[in-house]
Coordinates of C-alpha atoms in Angstrom, one line a residue:
M770 CA -0.7 30.3 -7.0
P771 CA 2.9 28.3 -8.1
A772 CA 4.3 25.9 -5.7
R773 CA 7.5 26.4 -3.4
V774 CA 10.3 26.6 -5.5
E775 CA 12.6 24.1 -3.9
D776 CA 15.7 27.1 -4.3
E777 CA 18.1 24.4 -2.2
W778 CA 17.1 21.2 -5.0
S779 CA 20.2 19.4 -6.2
D780 CA 20.4 15.9 -7.7
S781 CA 23.8 16.1 -8.0
D782 CA 25.9 13.2 -6.4
E783 CA 28.6 15.9 -5.3
E784 CA 25.8 17.3 -2.7
Y785 CA 23.5 13.8 -1.8
G786 CA 25.5 10.8 -1.3
S787 CA 29.4 10.0 -2.8
P788 CA 31.3 9.7 -5.4
G789 CA 30.3 5.9 -6.7
D790 CA 26.9 5.9 -4.4
V791 CA 24.9 4.2 -6.9
E792 CA 21.0 6.0 -7.4
T793 CA 17.9 3.9 -6.6
N794 CA 14.9 4.8 -7.9
V795 CA 13.1 5.6 -4.7
Q796 CA 12.4 9.2 -4.0
L797 CA 12.5 9.9 0.0
G798 CA 10.6 13.1 1.4
I799 CA 12.8 15.0 4.4
P800 CA 11.4 17.6 6.3
D801 CA 12.0 21.1 5.1
G802 CA 11.5 24.0 7.2
S803 CA 7.5 25.1 8.7
I804 CA 5.2 26.4 6.4
M805 CA 4.3 29.8 6.8
A806 CA 2.8 31.2 4.1
D807 CA -0.7 31.3 4.1
E808 CA -0.8 30.5 0.2
D809 CA 1.7 27.8 0.5
L810 CA -0.6 26.7 3.2
K811 CA -4.0 26.9 1.3
D812 CA -1.9 25.5 -1.8
P813 CA -2.7 21.2 -2.6
R814 CA 0.1 21.3 -4.6
V815 CA 2.4 22.1 -2.0
S816 CA 3.4 18.7 0.0
R817 CA 4.0 18.5 3.8
I818 CA 4.2 17.3 7.1
G819 CA 1.6 17.3 9.3
G820 CA -0.9 20.7 9.0
H821 CA -4.6 20.7 7.5
P822 CA -5.4 18.8 4.2
V823 CA -6.1 21.0 1.1
F824 CA -7.9 18.7 -0.9
L825 CA -8.3 18.5 -4.8
V826 CA -12.1 18.0 -5.1
S827 CA -14.6 20.5 -5.2
S828 CA -16.4 19.5 -2.1
P829 CA -14.6 18.3 0.8
P830 CA -15.2 14.6 2.0
D831 CA -16.6 14.5 5.4
V832 CA -14.3 14.5 8.5
S833 CA -15.0 10.7 9.1
V834 CA -12.8 9.6 6.4
S835 CA -9.6 10.6 9.2
Q836 CA -11.2 8.7 12.2
C837 CA -9.4 5.6 13.8
K838 CA -11.3 2.7 12.9
N839 CA -10.6 2.1 16.3
C840 CA -11.0 4.8 18.8
S841 CA -13.0 6.5 16.8
N842 CA -11.5 9.8 17.2
P843 CA -10.3 12.2 14.3
M844 CA -6.8 11.5 13.4
Q845 CA -3.8 13.8 12.6
L846 CA -2.7 14.4 9.3
V847 CA 0.8 13.5 9.3
S848 CA 1.0 13.4 5.4
Q849 CA 0.0 15.0 2.1
I850 CA 1.9 14.2 -0.9
W851 CA 1.4 15.9 -4.6
C852 CA 2.2 13.2 -6.9
P853 CA 0.6 14.0 -10.1
I854 CA 1.7 11.0 -12.2
E855 CA 3.2 11.5 -16.2
D856 CA 1.0 12.0 -19.1
S857 CA -2.2 11.8 -16.8
P858 CA -4.9 14.5 -17.2
L859 CA -6.1 13.9 -13.9
D860 CA -4.5 16.1 -10.4
R861 CA -3.5 13.9 -7.7
S862 CA -2.8 14.0 -4.1
M863 CA -2.4 11.1 -1.3
Y864 CA -3.5 11.8 2.2
I865 CA -2.4 10.2 4.9
W866 CA -3.7 9.8 8.7
A867 CA -2.3 8.2 11.9
C868 CA -3.5 7.7 15.2
A869 CA -1.4 8.7 18.2
N870 CA -3.8 7.2 20.8
G871 CA -1.8 4.9 22.8
K872 CA -4.8 2.2 22.7
C873 CA -4.9 2.0 19.0
Q874 CA -1.2 1.0 18.8
K875 CA -0.9 -2.4 16.9
R876 CA -4.1 -2.3 15.5
D877 CA -5.6 -1.7 12.1
G878 CA -7.1 0.9 11.3
S879 CA -4.7 3.2 12.9
V880 CA -3.4 4.4 10.2
R881 CA -5.6 5.3 6.9
A882 CA -4.5 6.4 3.3
W883 CA -6.7 8.2 0.8
R884 CA -6.1 8.9 -3.0
C885 CA -7.5 12.3 -4.4
L886 CA -8.0 12.4 -8.2
R887 CA -9.5 16.0 -9.9
F888 CA -9.9 16.6 -14.1
N889 CA -7.2 19.2 -15.3
K890 CA -8.9 20.0 -18.6
K891 CA -6.4 22.5 -20.1
Y892 CA -3.5 19.6 -19.4
A893 CA -5.7 16.9 -21.1
E894 CA -6.2 19.1 -24.2
K895 CA -2.1 19.4 -24.4
L896 CA -2.3 15.7 -24.1
Q897 CA -4.2 15.2 -27.2
R898 CA -2.1 17.8 -29.4
K899 CA 1.1 16.0 -28.1
A900 CA -0.7 12.1 -29.3
A901 CA -2.1 13.9 -32.4
R902 CA 1.4 15.4 -33.3
K903 CA 2.9 12.0 -32.5
E904 CA 0.7 10.5 -34.9
Q905 CA 0.9 12.6 -37.4
E906 CA 4.8 12.5 -36.8
K907 CA 4.5 8.6 -37.6
K908 CA 3.0 9.3 -40.5
V909 CA 5.9 11.4 -42.5
E910 CA 8.6 9.6 -40.2
K911 CA 10.3 6.5 -41.5
P912 CA 10.3 3.7 -38.7
T913 CA 13.7 3.1 -36.9
Q914 CA 14.9 -0.1 -35.7
S915 CA 16.2 1.0 -32.3
T916 CA 14.9 3.8 -30.3
G917 CA 16.8 2.7 -26.9
P918 CA 16.2 3.3 -23.4
K919 CA 13.7 5.8 -22.8
S920 CA 14.2 8.5 -20.6
N921 CA 12.8 8.2 -17.1
P922 CA 9.9 10.4 -16.9
F923 CA 10.4 10.1 -12.9
S924 CA 13.2 12.3 -12.6
L925 CA 13.7 15.3 -11.7
G926 CA 16.4 16.1 -15.0
S927 CA 18.5 14.0 -16.7
S928 CA 20.6 13.1 -14.5
V929 CA 18.6 10.9 -13.3
E930 CA 19.1 7.7 -15.3
A931 CA 16.8 4.6 -13.1
T932 CA 14.4 4.0 -15.4
S933 CA 10.5 3.0 -13.7
P934 CA 7.3 1.9 -15.2
F935 CA 5.5 5.0 -13.1
G936 CA 6.7 8.1 -13.9
L937 CA 6.0 11.5 -12.0
G938 CA 5.9 14.7 -13.8
S939 CA 9.1 16.6 -12.7
Q940 CA 9.5 16.7 -8.3
I941 CA 7.1 14.2 -6.7
F942 CA 6.2 16.2 -3.9
G943 CA 6.1 19.5 -5.5
T944 CA 6.9 21.9 -8.7
T945 CA 9.1 24.7 -9.6
A946 CA 7.5 28.1 -10.1
E947 CA 9.0 28.9 -13.5
D948 CA 9.3 26.3 -15.7
E949 CA 6.1 24.2 -14.8
D950 CA 2.2 24.4 -15.1
P951 CA 1.3 24.5 -11.9
T952 CA -1.9 22.1 -11.8
S953 CA 0.0 19.6 -14.3
P954 CA 3.1 17.4 -14.6
Q955 CA 4.8 18.9 -17.5
P956 CA 5.0 17.1 -20.6
E957 CA 7.8 16.5 -23.0
L958 CA 8.9 19.5 -25.3
E959 CA 8.0 18.6 -28.8
E960 CA 10.2 20.2 -31.2
D961 CA 8.0 23.0 -32.6
G962 CA 7.6 24.3 -28.6
H963 CA 3.8 24.5 -28.6
D964 CA 3.6 22.9 -25.2
S965 CA 6.4 25.2 -23.6
E966 CA 4.2 28.3 -25.7
D967 CA 1.3 26.8 -24.0
S968 CA 2.3 26.8 -20.7
E969 CA 3.8 30.0 -20.3
D970 CA 0.8 31.8 -22.0
S971 CA -1.1 30.0 -19.1
L972 CA 0.3 29.9 -16.6
D973 CA -0.8 33.1 -14.8
E974 CA -4.0 32.6 -15.9
E975 CA -4.3 29.1 -14.3
A976 CA -3.0 29.7 -11.1
E977 CA -5.2 32.5 -10.8
E978 CA -8.4 30.2 -11.5
L979 CA -6.9 27.3 -9.2
A980 CA -6.2 30.6 -5.8
E981 CA -10.1 31.2 -6.7
A982 CA -11.3 27.9 -6.6
L983 CA -9.7 27.3 -3.4
A984 CA -10.8 30.6 -2.0
E985 CA -14.8 29.3 -3.0
T986 CA -14.0 25.9 -1.5
T987 CA -12.4 27.4 1.9
L988 CA -15.6 28.8 2.6
N989 CA -17.5 25.8 2.3
D990 CA -19.2 24.1 6.0
V991 CA -17.2 21.2 5.4
Y992 CA -13.8 22.4 5.1
A993 CA -14.7 24.7 8.3
V994 CA -14.8 21.4 10.1
W995 CA -11.8 20.5 8.5
K996 CA -9.9 23.7 10.2
D997 CA -11.1 22.8 14.0
M998 CA -9.2 19.1 13.5
P999 CA -6.3 18.3 15.8
A1000 CA -2.9 19.4 13.7
Y1001 CA 0.4 18.9 13.6
P1002 CA 2.4 22.0 12.5
P1003 CA 2.6 22.0 9.1
L1004 CA 6.4 21.5 7.3
Y1005 CA 7.5 21.6 4.2
L1006 CA 8.5 17.8 2.3
S1007 CA 10.9 18.5 -0.1
T1008 CA 12.4 15.3 -1.9
I1009 CA 15.6 13.6 -2.9
S1010 CA 16.7 10.6 -4.8
E1011 CA 17.5 8.0 -3.0
Y1012 CA 21.8 7.0 -2.9
L1013 CA 23.3 3.6 -2.0
P1014 CA 27.5 2.7 -1.7
P1015 CA 28.0 0.1 -4.4
E1016 CA 28.3 -3.6 -2.9
P1017 CA 31.1 -5.1 -2.5
K1018 CA 32.3 -7.3 -5.4
A1019 CA 33.1 -10.4 -2.9
K1020 CA 29.5 -10.9 -1.1
T1021 CA 29.1 -12.7 2.0
N1022 CA 26.8 -13.9 4.6
I1023 CA 23.5 -12.2 3.0
N1024 CA 23.0 -12.5 -0.8
V1025 CA 20.3 -10.1 -1.6
D1026 CA 19.8 -8.9 -5.5
E1027 CA 18.0 -5.1 -5.1
G1028 CA 16.6 -4.4 -7.9
S1029 CA 14.5 -1.8 -9.1
G1030 CA 14.8 -0.1 -5.5
G1031 CA 18.3 -0.7 -4.6
G1032 CA 19.9 0.1 -7.7
K1033 CA 19.9 1.4 -12.1
T1034 CA 18.7 -2.2 -12.7
K1035 CA 16.6 -3.1 -15.1
G1036 CA 13.4 -5.2 -14.6
G1037 CA 14.7 -5.9 -11.5
L1038 CA 12.7 -7.0 -8.0
E1039 CA 13.7 -6.9 -4.1
A1040 CA 14.7 -10.2 -3.1
F1041 CA 15.3 -11.7 0.0
E1042 CA 17.2 -14.8 1.4
N1043 CA 14.5 -17.5 2.0
S1044 CA 16.6 -17.5 5.3
M1045 CA 16.7 -14.9 6.7
N1046 CA 15.5 -14.3 10.3
V1047 CA 13.5 -10.9 12.3
D1048 CA 17.2 -9.7 13.1
E1049 CA 18.3 -9.8 9.8
V1050 CA 15.5 -8.2 8.0
F1051 CA 15.5 -5.1 10.5
S1052 CA 19.4 -5.1 10.1
R1053 CA 18.9 -4.8 6.5
F1054 CA 16.4 -1.9 6.8
T1055 CA 18.7 0.1 8.8
K1056 CA 21.1 -0.2 7.3
R1057 CA 19.7 0.8 4.1
V1058 CA 17.9 3.8 6.1
A1059 CA 21.0 5.2 7.5
C1060 CA 21.8 6.2 4.0
E1061 CA 19.7 9.2 4.6
G1062 CA 18.7 9.7 8.0
E1063 CA 16.3 12.6 7.6
Q1064 CA 14.3 10.6 5.2
C1065 CA 10.6 10.6 6.5
I1066 CA 8.9 9.1 3.7
R1067 CA 10.1 6.6 0.8
Y1068 CA 8.0 7.0 -2.4
E1069 CA 7.7 4.5 -5.7
L1070 CA 5.3 4.2 -7.1
G1071 CA 5.5 0.6 -8.8
G1072 CA 8.4 -0.6 -6.8
N1073 CA 9.4 -2.3 -3.6
P1074 CA 8.2 -1.9 -0.3
L1075 CA 11.4 -2.3 2.3
P1076 CA 10.1 -4.3 5.3
Y1077 CA 10.6 -3.5 8.7
Q1078 CA 11.4 -6.9 10.0
A1079 CA 10.6 -10.4 9.0
D1080 CA 6.8 -10.4 10.8
A1081 CA 4.0 -12.0 9.1
I1082 CA 3.5 -8.9 6.8
F1083 CA 7.1 -9.7 5.7
Q1084 CA 5.6 -13.1 5.3
R1085 CA 3.0 -11.9 3.0
L1086 CA 4.5 -9.1 0.8
F1087 CA 7.7 -11.6 0.5
P1088 CA 5.7 -15.0 0.7
S1089 CA 8.5 -18.5 0.9
P1090 CA 9.5 -19.4 -2.4
Q1091 CA 8.9 -22.6 -4.3
S1092 CA 10.9 -25.3 -4.3
G1093 CA 14.2 -24.7 -5.9
V1094 CA 14.4 -20.7 -5.3
T1095 CA 16.3 -19.7 -2.7
K1096 CA 15.4 -15.8 -2.9
R1097 CA 11.9 -14.5 -1.7
V1098 CA 10.5 -11.7 -3.7
F1099 CA 8.0 -8.9 -3.5
S1100 CA 4.4 -10.5 -4.6
P1101 CA 1.7 -7.4 -5.8
P1102 CA -0.8 -10.3 -5.9
S1103 CA -0.7 -11.0 -1.9
L1104 CA -2.9 -8.0 -1.7
P1105 CA -6.6 -7.0 -2.0
K1106 CA -7.3 -5.9 -5.2
C1107 CA -8.8 -2.3 -6.1
S1108 CA -12.4 -2.0 -4.5
K1109 CA -14.0 -0.2 -7.1
C1110 CA -12.1 -1.2 -10.3
G1111 CA -10.8 -4.8 -9.2
S1112 CA -7.2 -3.8 -10.3
D1113 CA -4.4 -4.9 -8.7
R1114 CA -2.5 -2.7 -6.3
I1115 CA 0.7 -1.7 -6.5
F1116 CA 3.4 0.1 -4.0
E1117 CA 3.3 3.7 -4.0
C1118 CA 5.2 4.9 -0.3
Q1119 CA 6.1 3.9 3.0
L1120 CA 5.8 6.3 6.6
M1121 CA 9.3 5.5 7.7
P1122 CA 10.4 5.8 11.7
N1123 CA 11.9 9.7 11.6
L1124 CA 8.6 10.8 11.1
I1125 CA 7.2 9.6 14.4
N1126 CA 10.4 11.8 15.4
V1127 CA 9.6 14.6 13.2
L1128 CA 6.1 15.0 14.2
G1129 CA 6.4 15.2 18.0
S1130 CA 3.2 12.7 18.7
A1131 CA 3.4 13.7 22.2
S1132 CA 4.1 17.4 22.2
A1133 CA 2.1 18.5 19.0
K1134 CA -0.8 16.4 19.8
G1135 CA -3.2 19.3 21.5
S1136 CA -5.1 18.6 24.4
T1137 CA -8.6 17.1 24.6
L1138 CA -8.7 18.4 28.6
P1139 CA -12.6 19.5 28.9
S1140 CA -13.0 23.2 28.7
K1141 CA -16.1 23.6 31.5
A1142 CA -15.2 24.2 35.0
I1143 CA -14.2 21.1 36.7
S1144 CA -12.5 20.6 40.0
D1145 CA -8.8 20.0 40.9
A1146 CA -9.9 15.6 41.6
E1147 CA -11.0 15.9 38.4
R1148 CA -8.7 17.9 35.9
R1149 CA -5.9 15.0 37.2
E1150 CA -8.0 12.6 36.9
A1151 CA -8.1 14.0 33.0
V1152 CA -4.5 14.7 32.9
E1153 CA -3.5 11.2 34.3
K1154 CA -5.8 9.9 31.8
E1155 CA -4.7 12.0 28.6
L1156 CA -1.0 11.1 29.7
K1157 CA -1.4 7.2 29.7
E1158 CA -3.0 7.8 26.3
R1159 CA -0.2 9.5 24.9
S1160 CA 2.1 7.1 24.3
G1161 CA 2.1 7.9 20.7
M1162 CA 2.6 6.2 17.9
E1163 CA 4.3 3.2 17.6
W1164 CA 5.2 1.8 13.9
G1165 CA 8.4 0.6 12.3
T1166 CA 7.1 1.6 8.6
A1167 CA 3.6 2.3 7.5
M1168 CA 3.0 0.9 3.5
V1169 CA 0.3 2.6 1.7
F1170 CA -0.9 0.7 -1.5
S1171 CA -3.0 1.6 -4.7
C1172 CA -4.9 1.1 -7.7
S1173 CA -2.6 0.2 -10.4
A1174 CA -4.6 1.5 -12.4
D1175 CA -5.2 5.1 -10.9
C1176 CA -9.3 4.5 -11.3
C1177 CA -11.3 7.4 -11.5
P1178 CA -15.0 6.2 -12.0
D1179 CA -16.6 9.5 -13.6
G1180 CA -13.5 10.7 -15.2
K1181 CA -13.6 13.6 -13.3
E1182 CA -12.9 14.0 -9.5
Y1183 CA -12.5 10.7 -7.3
F1184 CA -11.2 10.1 -3.5
A1185 CA -11.1 6.6 -2.5
E1186 CA -9.4 4.9 0.4
E1187 CA -6.5 2.4 -0.3
E1188 CA -4.5 -0.5 1.5
V1189 CA -2.1 0.6 4.5
L1190 CA -0.1 -2.2 5.6
I1191 CA 1.8 -1.6 9.7
Q1192 CA 4.8 -3.2 10.6
W1193 CA 4.6 -2.4 14.4
E1194 CA 7.6 -2.6 16.4
A1195 CA 8.6 -4.9 18.6

């Protein structure tokens, strides 16, 4: 079944951003209405806010992966992101759970993220044919002296010129039904149009196969347990490019190199003045976010996080520079390496404050009151206890860092927990 088509999608400056605004490499996830269609609720390629998870792996993981490491209760899914990587034979999704229990706020383990992979045989075959044709072309074509900059596979179309070392096929948070392979990133079209023909011929077949696989999975006892877990109402998660107003020619006060996360610059890094204090970092955060107030997710695989404030997490990710250097830059080596393959971790995405507003944690949490007959006094005590614990999520931002190698040990399926760093509200 094809993923939901974003009919209102546009990457033009006219709709998103004002004339003269600068487009960044960051993709912003925004809420786009309730998910009502049953086929979308069951489709892992439909990115979402809230709802129940839909896993790529043939056997869903145990519900313990969603448990808060503090209260041990199951947490609600706050987002599921469909995020396959360009030219990878692996279908890919990210799942993020967060605890709304007031006692668990400002404690590690109350937000958890998992990376899910599944080998896509048909897309792998297309990649092999593509590689074989390119190899053949090298043998018959004369080498060129300069090829110029490559187009950015991270973008939705040729209008996005920013470059990124980690590209995502087509739209990050979903695919279109007509032009794309429904279970894979779309490969570049070769001159002979072979991949295009393959995609058109197999689209219905692959969609039917995926639907059958999901139908079989939903019969799994573990999946039935997942359906009983607490959940927020499911919302579509759509994506737009981030646009920022151009910086004034004469800079004053804070002089920050926006780097790859702030504009169409090549090879730059997010940098901060070494003397920046908490208020200045927070001010910069709010100024950046104000350019698109609806953003719930910031996504830039291999990019730079946007720090919420100058706390210990900021000091860790943007360490004090050595003598003679006045700016702090994002330092991925400060992160723990992948526990499975030992590769460095890189920034992938972060949860934004508006996500808490959208989820409406207090009203959507659902009652945990005992169902058995109890006295009025006992019920009143239970209500007071529940209300006391329903203070909701209090983070300013939660940043997810994933394996840079996107490792999949057996090359078939993999479900692995990734690193989450949280900056809490002061």
